[in-house]
PDB file of C-alpha atoms and ligand atoms in Angstrom:
ATOM      1  CA  MET A   1     -67.898 -72.313 -44.499  1.00 65.00           C
ATOM      2  CA  ARG A   2     -71.562 -72.236 -43.603  1.00 73.00           C
ATOM      3  CA  ASN A   3     -73.803 -69.812 -45.556  1.00 87.00           C
ATOM      4  CA  PRO A   4     -74.567 -66.531 -43.820  1.00 95.00           C
ATOM      5  CA  VAL A   5     -77.661 -66.558 -41.776  1.00 95.00           C
ATOM      6  CA  ILE A   6     -78.814 -63.238 -43.147  1.00 96.00           C
ATOM      7  CA  GLN A   7     -78.037 -62.120 -46.739  1.00 96.00           C
ATOM      8  CA  ILE A   8     -79.099 -58.688 -47.697  1.00 96.00           C
ATOM      9  CA  GLN A   9     -78.462 -57.825 -51.330  1.00 96.00           C
ATOM     10  CA  ASP A  10     -78.906 -54.422 -52.990  1.00 96.00           C
ATOM     11  CA  VAL A  11     -81.901 -53.524 -50.874  1.00 96.00           C
ATOM     12  CA  TYR A  12     -83.846 -50.286 -51.654  1.00 96.00           C
ATOM     13  CA  LYS A  13     -86.664 -49.069 -49.536  1.00 96.00           C
ATOM     14  CA  SER A  14     -88.613 -45.780 -49.602  1.00 96.00           C
ATOM     15  CA  PHE A  15     -91.617 -44.266 -47.741  1.00 94.00           C
ATOM     16  CA  LEU A  16     -94.339 -42.036 -49.128  1.00 90.00           C
ATOM     17  CA  ILE A  17     -94.265 -38.921 -46.825  1.00 87.00           C
ATOM     18  CA  GLY A  18     -97.285 -36.701 -46.198  1.00 82.00           C
ATOM     19  CA  GLU A  19    -100.966 -37.180 -46.116  1.00 78.00           C
ATOM     20  CA  LYS A  20    -103.024 -38.819 -48.735  1.00 76.00           C
ATOM     21  CA  PRO A  21    -105.425 -36.249 -50.195  1.00 74.00           C
ATOM     22  CA  SER A  22    -109.026 -36.762 -49.248  1.00 78.00           C
ATOM     23  CA  PHE A  23    -111.458 -38.085 -51.814  1.00 75.00           C
ATOM     24  CA  TRP A  24    -113.165 -34.600 -51.880  1.00 77.00           C
ATOM     25  CA  LYS A  25    -109.902 -32.782 -52.407  1.00 75.00           C
ATOM     26  CA  ARG A  26    -109.063 -35.070 -55.324  1.00 75.00           C
ATOM     27  CA  ILE A  27    -112.635 -34.454 -56.807  1.00 77.00           C
ATOM     28  CA  VAL A  28    -112.013 -30.706 -56.832  1.00 77.00           C
ATOM     29  CA  GLY A  29    -108.575 -31.253 -58.492  1.00 75.00           C
ATOM     30  CA  GLY A  30    -106.432 -30.864 -55.383  1.00 75.00           C
ATOM     31  CA  LYS A  31    -102.850 -31.863 -55.821  1.00 75.00           C
ATOM     32  CA  ASP A  32    -101.274 -34.988 -54.200  1.00 75.00           C
ATOM     33  CA  THR A  33     -98.303 -33.274 -52.307  1.00 78.00           C
ATOM     34  CA  ARG A  34     -96.811 -36.588 -50.987  1.00 82.00           C
ATOM     35  CA  ARG A  35     -93.226 -37.199 -51.787  1.00 88.00           C
ATOM     36  CA  THR A  36     -91.005 -40.189 -51.823  1.00 92.00           C
ATOM     37  CA  LEU A  37     -88.299 -40.502 -49.094  1.00 94.00           C
ATOM     38  CA  GLU A  38     -85.653 -43.020 -50.135  1.00 96.00           C
ATOM     39  CA  VAL A  39     -84.458 -44.584 -46.852  1.00 97.00           C
ATOM     40  CA  LEU A  40     -82.301 -47.527 -48.038  1.00 97.00           C
ATOM     41  CA  LYS A  41     -80.248 -47.117 -51.055  1.00 97.00           C
ATOM     42  CA  GLY A  42     -78.591 -50.308 -52.226  1.00 96.00           C
ATOM     43  CA  VAL A  43     -77.683 -51.927 -48.974  1.00 97.00           C
ATOM     44  CA  ASP A  44     -75.567 -55.218 -49.066  1.00 97.00           C
ATOM     45  CA  LEU A  45     -74.833 -57.075 -45.821  1.00 98.00           C
ATOM     46  CA  ASP A  46     -74.226 -60.609 -44.828  1.00 97.00           C
ATOM     47  CA  VAL A  47     -74.391 -61.758 -41.219  1.00 97.00           C
ATOM     48  CA  LEU A  48     -72.577 -65.037 -40.435  1.00 96.00           C
ATOM     49  CA  PRO A  49     -73.731 -67.812 -38.035  1.00 95.00           C
ATOM     50  CA  GLY A  50     -73.114 -66.686 -34.379  1.00 95.00           C
ATOM     51  CA  GLU A  51     -71.904 -63.200 -35.529  1.00 96.00           C
ATOM     52  CA  THR A  52     -72.990 -60.086 -33.579  1.00 97.00           C
ATOM     53  CA  VAL A  53     -73.327 -57.247 -36.059  1.00 98.00           C
ATOM     54  CA  VAL A  54     -74.071 -53.771 -34.553  1.00 97.00           C
ATOM     55  CA  LEU A  55     -75.618 -51.064 -36.760  1.00 97.00           C
ATOM     56  CA  ILE A  56     -74.637 -47.510 -35.832  1.00 97.00           C
ATOM     57  CA  GLY A  57     -75.233 -44.220 -37.616  1.00 95.00           C
ATOM     58  CA  SER A  58     -76.774 -40.913 -37.192  1.00 93.00           C
ATOM     59  CA  SER A  59     -80.534 -40.470 -36.691  1.00 92.00           C
ATOM     60  CA  GLY A  60     -82.582 -41.118 -39.795  1.00 94.00           C
ATOM     61  CA  SER A  61     -79.795 -43.045 -41.527  1.00 95.00           C
ATOM     62  CA  GLY A  62     -82.027 -46.075 -42.018  1.00 96.00           C
ATOM     63  CA  LYS A  63     -80.739 -48.542 -39.218  1.00 97.00           C
ATOM     64  CA  SER A  64     -84.139 -49.454 -37.798  1.00 96.00           C
ATOM     65  CA  THR A  65     -85.700 -49.651 -41.354  1.00 97.00           C
ATOM     66  CA  LEU A  66     -83.021 -52.104 -42.346  1.00 97.00           C
ATOM     67  CA  LEU A  67     -83.550 -54.169 -39.213  1.00 96.00           C
ATOM     68  CA  ARG A  68     -87.352 -54.210 -39.765  1.00 95.00           C
ATOM     69  CA  CYS A  69     -86.973 -55.356 -43.420  1.00 95.00           C
ATOM     70  CA  ILE A  70     -85.194 -58.502 -42.090  1.00 95.00           C
ATOM     71  CA  ASN A  71     -88.407 -59.906 -40.589  1.00 89.00           C
ATOM     72  CA  LYS A  72     -90.757 -58.195 -43.049  1.00 88.00           C
ATOM     73  CA  LEU A  73     -92.108 -55.605 -40.666  1.00 92.00           C
ATOM     74  CA  GLU A  74     -91.277 -53.355 -43.701  1.00 93.00           C
ATOM     75  CA  VAL A  75     -91.390 -54.660 -47.250  1.00 92.00           C
ATOM     76  CA  ILE A  76     -88.512 -53.803 -49.535  1.00 93.00           C
ATOM     77  CA  ASP A  77     -88.957 -51.997 -52.890  1.00 93.00           C
ATOM     78  CA  SER A  78     -86.212 -53.991 -54.564  1.00 93.00           C
ATOM     79  CA  GLY A  79     -83.239 -56.196 -53.813  1.00 93.00           C
ATOM     80  CA  LYS A  80     -83.248 -59.496 -51.956  1.00 93.00           C
ATOM     81  CA  ILE A  81     -83.223 -60.553 -48.276  1.00 94.00           C
ATOM     82  CA  LEU A  82     -82.547 -64.203 -47.306  1.00 93.00           C
ATOM     83  CA  VAL A  83     -82.825 -65.522 -43.859  1.00 93.00           C
ATOM     84  CA  ASN A  84     -81.714 -69.111 -43.247  1.00 90.00           C
ATOM     85  CA  ASP A  85     -81.413 -69.456 -47.032  1.00 88.00           C
ATOM     86  CA  HIS A  86     -85.095 -68.489 -47.530  1.00 87.00           C
ATOM     87  CA  LEU A  87     -86.122 -65.396 -49.452  1.00 87.00           C
ATOM     88  CA  VAL A  88     -87.995 -63.099 -47.098  1.00 85.00           C
ATOM     89  CA  GLY A  89     -91.580 -62.622 -48.445  1.00 81.00           C
ATOM     90  CA  TYR A  90     -91.595 -65.582 -50.795  1.00 77.00           C
ATOM     91  CA  ARG A  91     -91.818 -69.274 -50.679  1.00 74.00           C
ATOM     92  CA  GLU A  92     -90.867 -71.949 -53.275  1.00 72.00           C
ATOM     93  CA  SER A  93     -93.602 -73.726 -54.970  1.00 74.00           C
ATOM     94  CA  GLY A  94     -93.639 -76.127 -58.055  1.00 73.00           C
ATOM     95  CA  ALA A  95     -94.149 -73.022 -60.190  1.00 71.00           C
ATOM     96  CA  GLY A  96     -91.114 -71.204 -58.728  1.00 73.00           C
ATOM     97  CA  LEU A  97     -91.300 -68.497 -56.215  1.00 75.00           C
ATOM     98  CA  VAL A  98     -94.620 -67.146 -54.965  1.00 78.00           C
ATOM     99  CA  ALA A  99     -95.414 -64.433 -52.525  1.00 82.00           C
ATOM    100  CA  GLU A 100     -95.978 -66.038 -49.043  1.00 81.00           C
ATOM    101  CA  SER A 101     -99.247 -65.467 -47.132  1.00 82.00           C
ATOM    102  CA  ALA A 102     -99.499 -63.516 -43.797  1.00 82.00           C
ATOM    103  CA  LYS A 103     -99.659 -66.986 -42.016  1.00 80.00           C
ATOM    104  CA  GLU A 104     -96.374 -68.059 -43.663  1.00 79.00           C
ATOM    105  CA  THR A 105     -94.778 -64.736 -42.776  1.00 80.00           C
ATOM    106  CA  ALA A 106     -95.767 -65.279 -39.103  1.00 78.00           C
ATOM    107  CA  ARG A 107     -94.428 -68.884 -39.060  1.00 77.00           C
ATOM    108  CA  LYS A 108     -91.092 -67.723 -40.573  1.00 77.00           C
ATOM    109  CA  ARG A 109     -90.919 -64.948 -37.919  1.00 80.00           C
ATOM    110  CA  THR A 110     -90.748 -67.548 -35.214  1.00 82.00           C
ATOM    111  CA  ASP A 111     -87.118 -68.133 -36.278  1.00 87.00           C
ATOM    112  CA  ILE A 112     -86.324 -64.456 -35.807  1.00 93.00           C
ATOM    113  CA  GLY A 113     -86.633 -62.920 -32.382  1.00 93.00           C
ATOM    114  CA  MET A 114     -87.083 -59.242 -32.195  1.00 94.00           C
ATOM    115  CA  VAL A 115     -86.765 -56.857 -29.245  1.00 95.00           C
ATOM    116  CA  PHE A 116     -88.119 -53.261 -29.571  1.00 94.00           C
ATOM    117  CA  GLN A 117     -87.209 -49.982 -27.963  1.00 91.00           C
ATOM    118  CA  HIS A 118     -90.607 -49.931 -26.179  1.00 91.00           C
ATOM    119  CA  PHE A 119     -90.816 -53.483 -24.892  1.00 90.00           C
ATOM    120  CA  ASN A 120     -94.317 -54.138 -26.421  1.00 91.00           C
ATOM    121  CA  LEU A 121     -95.478 -56.179 -23.415  1.00 95.00           C
ATOM    122  CA  PHE A 122     -99.133 -57.038 -22.641  1.00 96.00           C
ATOM    123  CA  MET A 123     -99.978 -54.937 -19.710  1.00 96.00           C
ATOM    124  CA  ASN A 124    -102.788 -57.134 -18.443  1.00 96.00           C
ATOM    125  CA  LYS A 125    -100.509 -60.179 -18.317  1.00 97.00           C
ATOM    126  CA  THR A 126     -97.863 -61.108 -15.815  1.00 98.00           C
ATOM    127  CA  ALA A 127     -94.184 -61.399 -16.795  1.00 98.00           C
ATOM    128  CA  LEU A 128     -94.552 -65.148 -17.111  1.00 98.00           C
ATOM    129  CA  GLU A 129     -97.792 -64.988 -19.095  1.00 98.00           C
ATOM    130  CA  ASN A 130     -96.088 -62.495 -21.424  1.00 98.00           C
ATOM    131  CA  VAL A 131     -93.238 -64.976 -22.149  1.00 98.00           C
ATOM    132  CA  MET A 132     -95.753 -67.822 -22.418  1.00 98.00           C
ATOM    133  CA  ALA A 133     -98.128 -66.086 -24.852  1.00 96.00           C
ATOM    134  CA  PRO A 134     -96.230 -66.586 -28.215  1.00 94.00           C
ATOM    135  CA  LEU A 135     -95.266 -70.110 -27.136  1.00 96.00           C
ATOM    136  CA  MET A 136     -98.918 -70.973 -26.799  1.00 96.00           C
ATOM    137  CA  HIS A 137    -100.431 -68.857 -29.598  1.00 92.00           C
ATOM    138  CA  VAL A 138     -97.739 -69.083 -32.221  1.00 89.00           C
ATOM    139  CA  LYS A 139     -95.931 -72.258 -31.440  1.00 91.00           C
ATOM    140  CA  LYS A 140     -99.154 -73.904 -30.307  1.00 93.00           C
ATOM    141  CA  LEU A 141     -97.591 -75.437 -27.201  1.00 96.00           C
ATOM    142  CA  SER A 142     -99.829 -76.466 -24.231  1.00 97.00           C
ATOM    143  CA  ARG A 143     -99.788 -74.154 -21.162  1.00 97.00           C
ATOM    144  CA  GLN A 144     -97.580 -76.659 -19.448  1.00 97.00           C
ATOM    145  CA  GLN A 145     -95.051 -76.911 -22.214  1.00 97.00           C
ATOM    146  CA  ALA A 146     -95.029 -73.019 -22.518  1.00 97.00           C
ATOM    147  CA  ARG A 147     -94.355 -72.621 -18.694  1.00 97.00           C
ATOM    148  CA  ALA A 148     -91.541 -75.206 -18.860  1.00 97.00           C
ATOM    149  CA  LEU A 149     -89.756 -72.921 -21.504  1.00 97.00           C
ATOM    150  CA  ALA A 150     -90.847 -69.549 -20.114  1.00 98.00           C
ATOM    151  CA  GLU A 151     -89.599 -70.005 -16.519  1.00 97.00           C
ATOM    152  CA  PRO A 152     -85.897 -70.824 -17.518  1.00 97.00           C
ATOM    153  CA  ALA A 153     -85.982 -67.906 -19.998  1.00 97.00           C
ATOM    154  CA  LEU A 154     -87.041 -65.480 -17.234  1.00 97.00           C
ATOM    155  CA  GLU A 155     -84.378 -67.038 -14.795  1.00 96.00           C
ATOM    156  CA  ARG A 156     -81.788 -66.459 -17.506  1.00 95.00           C
ATOM    157  CA  VAL A 157     -82.454 -62.762 -17.597  1.00 95.00           C
ATOM    158  CA  GLY A 158     -82.420 -62.575 -13.814  1.00 95.00           C
ATOM    159  CA  LEU A 159     -86.117 -62.333 -13.212  1.00 97.00           C
ATOM    160  CA  ALA A 160     -86.827 -65.531 -11.323  1.00 96.00           C
ATOM    161  CA  ASP A 161     -88.394 -63.640  -8.548  1.00 96.00           C
ATOM    162  CA  ARG A 162     -90.482 -61.335 -10.785  1.00 97.00           C
ATOM    163  CA  MET A 163     -92.421 -63.969 -12.803  1.00 97.00           C
ATOM    164  CA  GLU A 164     -95.790 -63.180 -11.261  1.00 97.00           C
ATOM    165  CA  ASN A 165     -95.403 -59.287 -11.563  1.00 97.00           C
ATOM    166  CA  TYR A 166     -97.444 -57.258 -13.977  1.00 97.00           C
ATOM    167  CA  PRO A 167     -95.462 -54.829 -16.248  1.00 97.00           C
ATOM    168  CA  SER A 168     -96.711 -51.919 -14.181  1.00 96.00           C
ATOM    169  CA  ARG A 169     -94.812 -53.409 -11.250  1.00 95.00           C
ATOM    170  CA  LEU A 170     -91.586 -53.708 -13.180  1.00 96.00           C
ATOM    171  CA  SER A 171     -88.830 -51.122 -13.930  1.00 95.00           C
ATOM    172  CA  GLY A 172     -88.022 -50.273 -17.492  1.00 94.00           C
ATOM    173  CA  GLY A 173     -84.947 -52.529 -17.368  1.00 95.00           C
ATOM    174  CA  GLN A 174     -86.901 -55.376 -15.967  1.00 96.00           C
ATOM    175  CA  LYS A 175     -89.664 -54.891 -18.651  1.00 96.00           C
ATOM    176  CA  GLN A 176     -87.044 -54.988 -21.432  1.00 95.00           C
ATOM    177  CA  ARG A 177     -85.580 -58.189 -19.816  1.00 96.00           C
ATOM    178  CA  VAL A 178     -89.002 -59.843 -19.926  1.00 97.00           C
ATOM    179  CA  ALA A 179     -89.185 -58.788 -23.638  1.00 96.00           C
ATOM    180  CA  ILE A 180     -85.811 -60.412 -24.204  1.00 96.00           C
ATOM    181  CA  ALA A 181     -86.888 -63.608 -22.419  1.00 97.00           C
ATOM    182  CA  ARG A 182     -90.055 -63.666 -24.537  1.00 96.00           C
ATOM    183  CA  ALA A 183     -88.138 -63.650 -27.701  1.00 95.00           C
ATOM    184  CA  MET A 184     -85.374 -66.042 -26.515  1.00 95.00           C
ATOM    185  CA  ALA A 185     -87.988 -68.568 -25.273  1.00 96.00           C
ATOM    186  CA  MET A 186     -89.078 -69.149 -28.870  1.00 94.00           C
ATOM    187  CA  GLU A 187     -85.559 -70.413 -29.544  1.00 93.00           C
ATOM    188  CA  PRO A 188     -84.994 -68.179 -32.577  1.00 93.00           C
ATOM    189  CA  ASN A 189     -81.704 -68.550 -34.583  1.00 91.00           C
ATOM    190  CA  VAL A 190     -81.497 -64.841 -35.201  1.00 95.00           C
ATOM    191  CA  MET A 191     -82.076 -62.079 -32.641  1.00 96.00           C
ATOM    192  CA  LEU A 192     -82.828 -58.447 -33.764  1.00 97.00           C
ATOM    193  CA  PHE A 193     -82.557 -55.669 -31.213  1.00 96.00           C
ATOM    194  CA  ASP A 194     -83.881 -52.288 -32.219  1.00 96.00           C
ATOM    195  CA  GLU A 195     -82.361 -49.694 -29.809  1.00 94.00           C
ATOM    196  CA  PRO A 196     -83.096 -51.926 -26.821  1.00 93.00           C
ATOM    197  CA  THR A 197     -81.885 -49.331 -24.216  1.00 92.00           C
ATOM    198  CA  SER A 198     -82.920 -46.010 -25.622  1.00 90.00           C
ATOM    199  CA  ALA A 199     -86.252 -45.825 -23.670  1.00 88.00           C
ATOM    200  CA  LEU A 200     -84.437 -46.565 -20.373  1.00 90.00           C
ATOM    201  CA  ASP A 201     -83.251 -44.378 -17.588  1.00 89.00           C
ATOM    202  CA  PRO A 202     -79.490 -44.380 -17.725  1.00 88.00           C
ATOM    203  CA  GLU A 203     -79.164 -46.289 -14.409  1.00 89.00           C
ATOM    204  CA  LEU A 204     -81.130 -49.147 -15.978  1.00 89.00           C
ATOM    205  CA  VAL A 205     -79.227 -49.482 -19.210  1.00 90.00           C
ATOM    206  CA  GLY A 206     -76.388 -51.637 -17.678  1.00 91.00           C
ATOM    207  CA  GLU A 207     -78.628 -54.566 -16.618  1.00 92.00           C
ATOM    208  CA  VAL A 208     -80.218 -54.864 -20.114  1.00 93.00           C
ATOM    209  CA  LEU A 209     -76.718 -54.573 -21.858  1.00 93.00           C
ATOM    210  CA  ALA A 210     -75.418 -57.442 -19.494  1.00 93.00           C
ATOM    211  CA  VAL A 211     -78.222 -59.731 -20.547  1.00 94.00           C
ATOM    212  CA  ILE A 212     -77.639 -58.999 -24.399  1.00 95.00           C
ATOM    213  CA  LYS A 213     -74.005 -59.701 -23.828  1.00 93.00           C
ATOM    214  CA  ASN A 214     -74.777 -62.941 -22.246  1.00 92.00           C
ATOM    215  CA  ILE A 215     -76.974 -64.033 -25.219  1.00 93.00           C
ATOM    216  CA  ALA A 216     -74.164 -62.981 -27.654  1.00 91.00           C
ATOM    217  CA  ALA A 217     -71.699 -65.101 -25.692  1.00 91.00           C
ATOM    218  CA  SER A 218     -73.986 -68.049 -26.199  1.00 90.00           C
ATOM    219  CA  GLY A 219     -73.444 -67.780 -29.885  1.00 89.00           C
ATOM    220  CA  THR A 220     -76.791 -66.612 -31.109  1.00 93.00           C
ATOM    221  CA  THR A 221     -76.547 -64.678 -34.374  1.00 96.00           C
ATOM    222  CA  MET A 222     -77.516 -61.042 -33.618  1.00 97.00           C
ATOM    223  CA  VAL A 223     -78.140 -57.754 -35.321  1.00 97.00           C
ATOM    224  CA  ILE A 224     -78.372 -54.759 -33.022  1.00 97.00           C
ATOM    225  CA  VAL A 225     -79.135 -51.122 -33.647  1.00 97.00           C
ATOM    226  CA  THR A 226     -77.852 -48.908 -30.906  1.00 95.00           C
ATOM    227  CA  HIS A 227     -76.662 -45.522 -30.143  1.00 92.00           C
ATOM    228  CA  GLU A 228     -74.656 -46.838 -27.158  1.00 91.00           C
ATOM    229  CA  MET A 229     -71.178 -46.580 -28.680  1.00 92.00           C
ATOM    230  CA  GLN A 230     -69.345 -48.162 -25.773  1.00 90.00           C
ATOM    231  CA  PHE A 231     -71.689 -51.108 -25.888  1.00 90.00           C
ATOM    232  CA  ALA A 232     -71.268 -51.447 -29.684  1.00 93.00           C
ATOM    233  CA  ARG A 233     -67.544 -51.531 -29.216  1.00 93.00           C
ATOM    234  CA  GLU A 234     -67.651 -54.143 -26.457  1.00 91.00           C
ATOM    235  CA  ILE A 235     -70.285 -56.482 -28.086  1.00 93.00           C
ATOM    236  CA  GLY A 236     -69.899 -56.186 -31.807  1.00 95.00           C
ATOM    237  CA  ASP A 237     -67.900 -58.693 -33.852  1.00 96.00           C
ATOM    238  CA  ARG A 238     -68.519 -56.301 -36.646  1.00 97.00           C
ATOM    239  CA  ILE A 239     -69.565 -52.608 -36.597  1.00 97.00           C
ATOM    240  CA  VAL A 240     -71.597 -51.420 -39.563  1.00 98.00           C
ATOM    241  CA  VAL A 241     -71.923 -47.604 -39.967  1.00 97.00           C
ATOM    242  CA  MET A 242     -74.826 -46.340 -41.992  1.00 97.00           C
ATOM    243  CA  ASP A 243     -75.324 -42.873 -43.380  1.00 96.00           C
ATOM    244  CA  GLY A 244     -77.992 -41.662 -45.636  1.00 95.00           C
ATOM    245  CA  GLY A 245     -79.493 -45.117 -46.349  1.00 97.00           C
ATOM    246  CA  GLN A 246     -76.039 -46.717 -47.200  1.00 97.00           C
ATOM    247  CA  ILE A 247     -73.276 -48.581 -45.456  1.00 97.00           C
ATOM    248  CA  VAL A 248     -70.334 -46.329 -45.386  1.00 96.00           C
ATOM    249  CA  GLU A 249     -67.968 -48.324 -43.382  1.00 97.00           C
ATOM    250  CA  GLN A 250     -67.798 -51.630 -41.656  1.00 97.00           C
ATOM    251  CA  GLY A 251     -65.158 -53.694 -39.770  1.00 96.00           C
ATOM    252  CA  PRO A 252     -64.058 -54.951 -36.412  1.00 97.00           C
ATOM    253  CA  PRO A 253     -64.739 -52.526 -33.505  1.00 95.00           C
ATOM    254  CA  GLU A 254     -61.018 -51.945 -32.983  1.00 94.00           C
ATOM    255  CA  ASP A 255     -60.839 -50.642 -36.612  1.00 94.00           C
ATOM    256  CA  VAL A 256     -64.052 -48.691 -36.841  1.00 95.00           C
ATOM    257  CA  PHE A 257     -63.597 -47.022 -33.439  1.00 94.00           C
ATOM    258  CA  GLY A 258     -59.868 -46.906 -33.317  1.00 92.00           C
ATOM    259  CA  ASP A 259     -59.110 -45.857 -36.912  1.00 91.00           C
ATOM    260  CA  PRO A 260     -62.342 -44.794 -38.730  1.00 94.00           C
ATOM    261  CA  LYS A 261     -61.852 -44.376 -42.406  1.00 92.00           C
ATOM    262  CA  HIS A 262     -64.943 -42.569 -43.543  1.00 94.00           C
ATOM    263  CA  SER A 263     -65.574 -38.856 -42.779  1.00 93.00           C
ATOM    264  CA  ARG A 264     -69.157 -39.681 -41.786  1.00 93.00           C
ATOM    265  CA  THR A 265     -67.905 -42.290 -39.322  1.00 94.00           C
ATOM    266  CA  ARG A 266     -65.515 -39.797 -37.793  1.00 93.00           C
ATOM    267  CA  ALA A 267     -68.189 -37.234 -37.550  1.00 92.00           C
ATOM    268  CA  LEU A 268     -70.561 -39.613 -35.821  1.00 93.00           C
ATOM    269  CA  LEU A 269     -67.831 -40.724 -33.368  1.00 93.00           C
ATOM    270  CA  ARG A 270     -66.845 -37.070 -32.627  1.00 91.00           C
ATOM    271  CA  ARG A 271     -70.530 -36.316 -31.900  1.00 90.00           C
ATOM    272  CA  SER A 272     -70.611 -39.344 -29.598  1.00 88.00           C
ATOM    273  CA  GLY A 273     -67.467 -38.208 -27.788  1.00 85.00           C
ATOM    274  CA  ILE A 274     -65.480 -41.367 -28.847  1.00 82.00           C
ATOM    275  CA  LEU A 275     -63.156 -39.461 -31.167  1.00 77.00           C
ATOM    276  CA  ASP A 276     -61.442 -36.333 -29.950  1.00 69.00           C
ATOM    277  CA  THR A 277     -59.581 -35.230 -33.015  1.00 68.00           C
ATOM    278  CA  PRO A 278     -60.402 -31.721 -34.031  1.00 63.00           C
ATOM    279  CA  GLU A 279     -63.423 -31.036 -36.187  1.00 60.00           C
ATOM    280  CA  THR A 280     -61.233 -29.503 -38.859  1.00 57.00           C
ATOM    281  CA  GLU A 281     -59.391 -32.493 -40.254  1.00 54.00           C
ATOM    282  CA  ALA A 282     -56.620 -32.037 -42.867  1.00 48.00           C
ATOM    283  CA  VAL A 283     -58.453 -32.438 -46.180  1.00 48.00           C
ATOM    284  CA  THR A 284     -56.393 -34.204 -48.830  1.00 47.00           C
ATOM    285  CA  VAL A 285     -57.115 -32.186 -51.874  1.00 49.00           C
ATOM    286  CA  PHE A 286     -54.868 -34.156 -54.190  1.00 51.00           C
ATOM    287  CA  PRO A 287     -54.610 -37.684 -52.671  1.00 49.00           C
ATOM    288  CA  GLU A 288     -52.416 -38.899 -55.471  1.00 51.00           C
ATOM    289  CA  LEU A 289     -49.652 -36.521 -54.390  1.00 50.00           C
ATOM    290  CA  ASP A 290     -49.738 -38.013 -50.913  1.00 46.00           C
ATOM    291  CA  ASP A 291     -48.525 -41.387 -51.921  1.00 45.00           C
ATOM    292  CA  ASP A 292     -44.790 -40.917 -51.184  1.00 42.00           C
TER     293      ASP A 292
HETATM  294  N1  LIG F 301     -93.224 -45.931 -41.556  1.00 57.54           N
HETATM  295  C1  LIG F 301     -92.592 -44.791 -42.035  1.00 57.54           C
HETATM  296  N2  LIG F 301     -93.233 -43.955 -42.817  1.00 57.54           N
HETATM  297  C2  LIG F 301     -92.566 -42.832 -43.186  1.00 57.54           C
HETATM  298  N3  LIG F 301     -91.283 -42.589 -42.988  1.00 57.54           N
HETATM  299  C3  LIG F 301     -90.541 -43.389 -42.157  1.00 57.54           C
HETATM  300  C4  LIG F 301     -91.176 -44.629 -41.670  1.00 57.54           C
HETATM  301  N4  LIG F 301     -90.298 -45.308 -40.965  1.00 57.54           N
HETATM  302  C5  LIG F 301     -89.128 -44.561 -41.045  1.00 57.54           C
HETATM  303  N5  LIG F 301     -89.253 -43.468 -41.632  1.00 57.54           N
HETATM  304  C6  LIG F 301     -88.243 -42.374 -42.046  1.00 57.54           C
HETATM  305  O1  LIG F 301     -87.207 -43.052 -42.642  1.00 57.54           O
HETATM  306  C7  LIG F 301     -85.976 -42.527 -42.222  1.00 57.54           C
HETATM  307  C8  LIG F 301     -85.110 -43.452 -41.570  1.00 57.54           C
HETATM  308  O2  LIG F 301     -85.718 -43.972 -40.433  1.00 57.54           O
HETATM  309  P1  LIG F 301     -85.030 -45.118 -39.434  1.00 57.54           P
HETATM  310  O3  LIG F 301     -85.987 -45.230 -38.227  1.00 57.54           O
HETATM  311  O4  LIG F 301     -84.695 -46.224 -40.253  1.00 57.54           O
HETATM  312  O5  LIG F 301     -83.674 -44.345 -39.012  1.00 57.54           O
HETATM  313  P2  LIG F 301     -82.710 -44.755 -37.921  1.00 57.54           P
HETATM  314  O6  LIG F 301     -81.335 -44.664 -38.489  1.00 57.54           O
HETATM  315  O7  LIG F 301     -83.074 -45.994 -37.228  1.00 57.54           O
HETATM  316  O8  LIG F 301     -82.940 -43.405 -36.927  1.00 57.54           O
HETATM  317  P3  LIG F 301     -82.882 -43.338 -35.351  1.00 57.54           P
HETATM  318  O9  LIG F 301     -81.525 -43.611 -34.933  1.00 57.54           O
HETATM  319  O10 LIG F 301     -83.401 -41.964 -35.102  1.00 57.54           O
HETATM  320  O11 LIG F 301     -83.952 -44.301 -34.814  1.00 57.54           O
HETATM  321  C9  LIG F 301     -86.351 -41.260 -41.249  1.00 57.54           C
HETATM  322  O12 LIG F 301     -86.475 -40.104 -41.934  1.00 57.54           O
HETATM  323  C10 LIG F 301     -87.736 -41.747 -40.774  1.00 57.54           C
HETATM  324  O13 LIG F 301     -88.558 -40.488 -40.462  1.00 57.54           O
END
C-alpha cells in the first residue's frame, strides 16, 4: 500500500488571544492580559492517495486551523505533519532536518492547491489572467505556456465563455470556480478546500459543489472543510468529526451520518437537521450492565 499523502501526527496548535500591551503600558507596569487558546489538541490523521476526507464539526472546533497547518499557513506548536513524505516546515540537509526558508515553503505549496471561502482573486485581472498568474509567477512558465494550461482549467469548471471577465462581472459561484481552476491548473497532488461554499448565495452553491465532485471523481487527494452536510455525505470517502480541537469520530459517511457513535457528532447532526432522534437520548449510566 502507498504511503498516506498527508500524515498528521499528534499536532497541537494554540493562538495568543488579546492585544499585545503597548510599550508605554509595559513601562508603567501594565499587565499582559493575553491568554492562550488551545485550538488543536493532539490531532492524528492520515489521508490516503485519491481519498476525499471531509472535516465537519461545530464552529470553532479547529477545522480550518487544521487545514491551514497542512500548507503551513499556520505553524504548529508540536507534533508533525508530512505531505508527500516531506515534513512540513523542514527540509533534509547533510546535517539532518533544518527549518525551510520562505522560498522553499512557497515551492512546496505548489504541490498543494488551496481554495478559500472568499475566493481571493485579483480584482484587476480577468478570470484567465487570475488562473495564469501563479503559473507564470510561481511555476515560472511563459505567458504562452501558462495560457495553454489556464484555458482548459477554466473550461473544466464550465467557464469557457467567461475567461475575459473581471471578477466584478462574475457571480460568487463563478468567482469560486475561477479560484478552483487557478488551484487545479498548478496540477497539485493535494487539494484543500476551506468552506468553499459558505460565502455563496444558496442558489449558487450547487454549481461549485458539482465542480468539486468532478475533481474528486478524477482521483485527486482532497481535504474539505464544510458545513454542507448533504455534500459531505455525498462526496466524502471518510468523514472526520472535530470537536474542541480533537477528532471525536471518523468513518465512512454511511456510518458517521447513519449511525453516529459520539454524542458530539449526534448533537452536530441534530443541529444540522440530519438526525431527528430526540435531544434527550437514553444515557447509559452503567454501560457494563447493558452487555447482555
Ligand atoms: N489567527 C488566529 N488568531 C487567534 N485565534 C484564532 C486564529 N485563527 C483561529 N482562531 C480561533 O481558533 C478557534 C478555531 O478556529 P477555526 O477557524 O479553526 O475553527 P473552525 O472549526 O474552522 O470554525 P468555523 O466552522 O466557524 O470556521 C476559534 O476560536 C478561532 O476564533
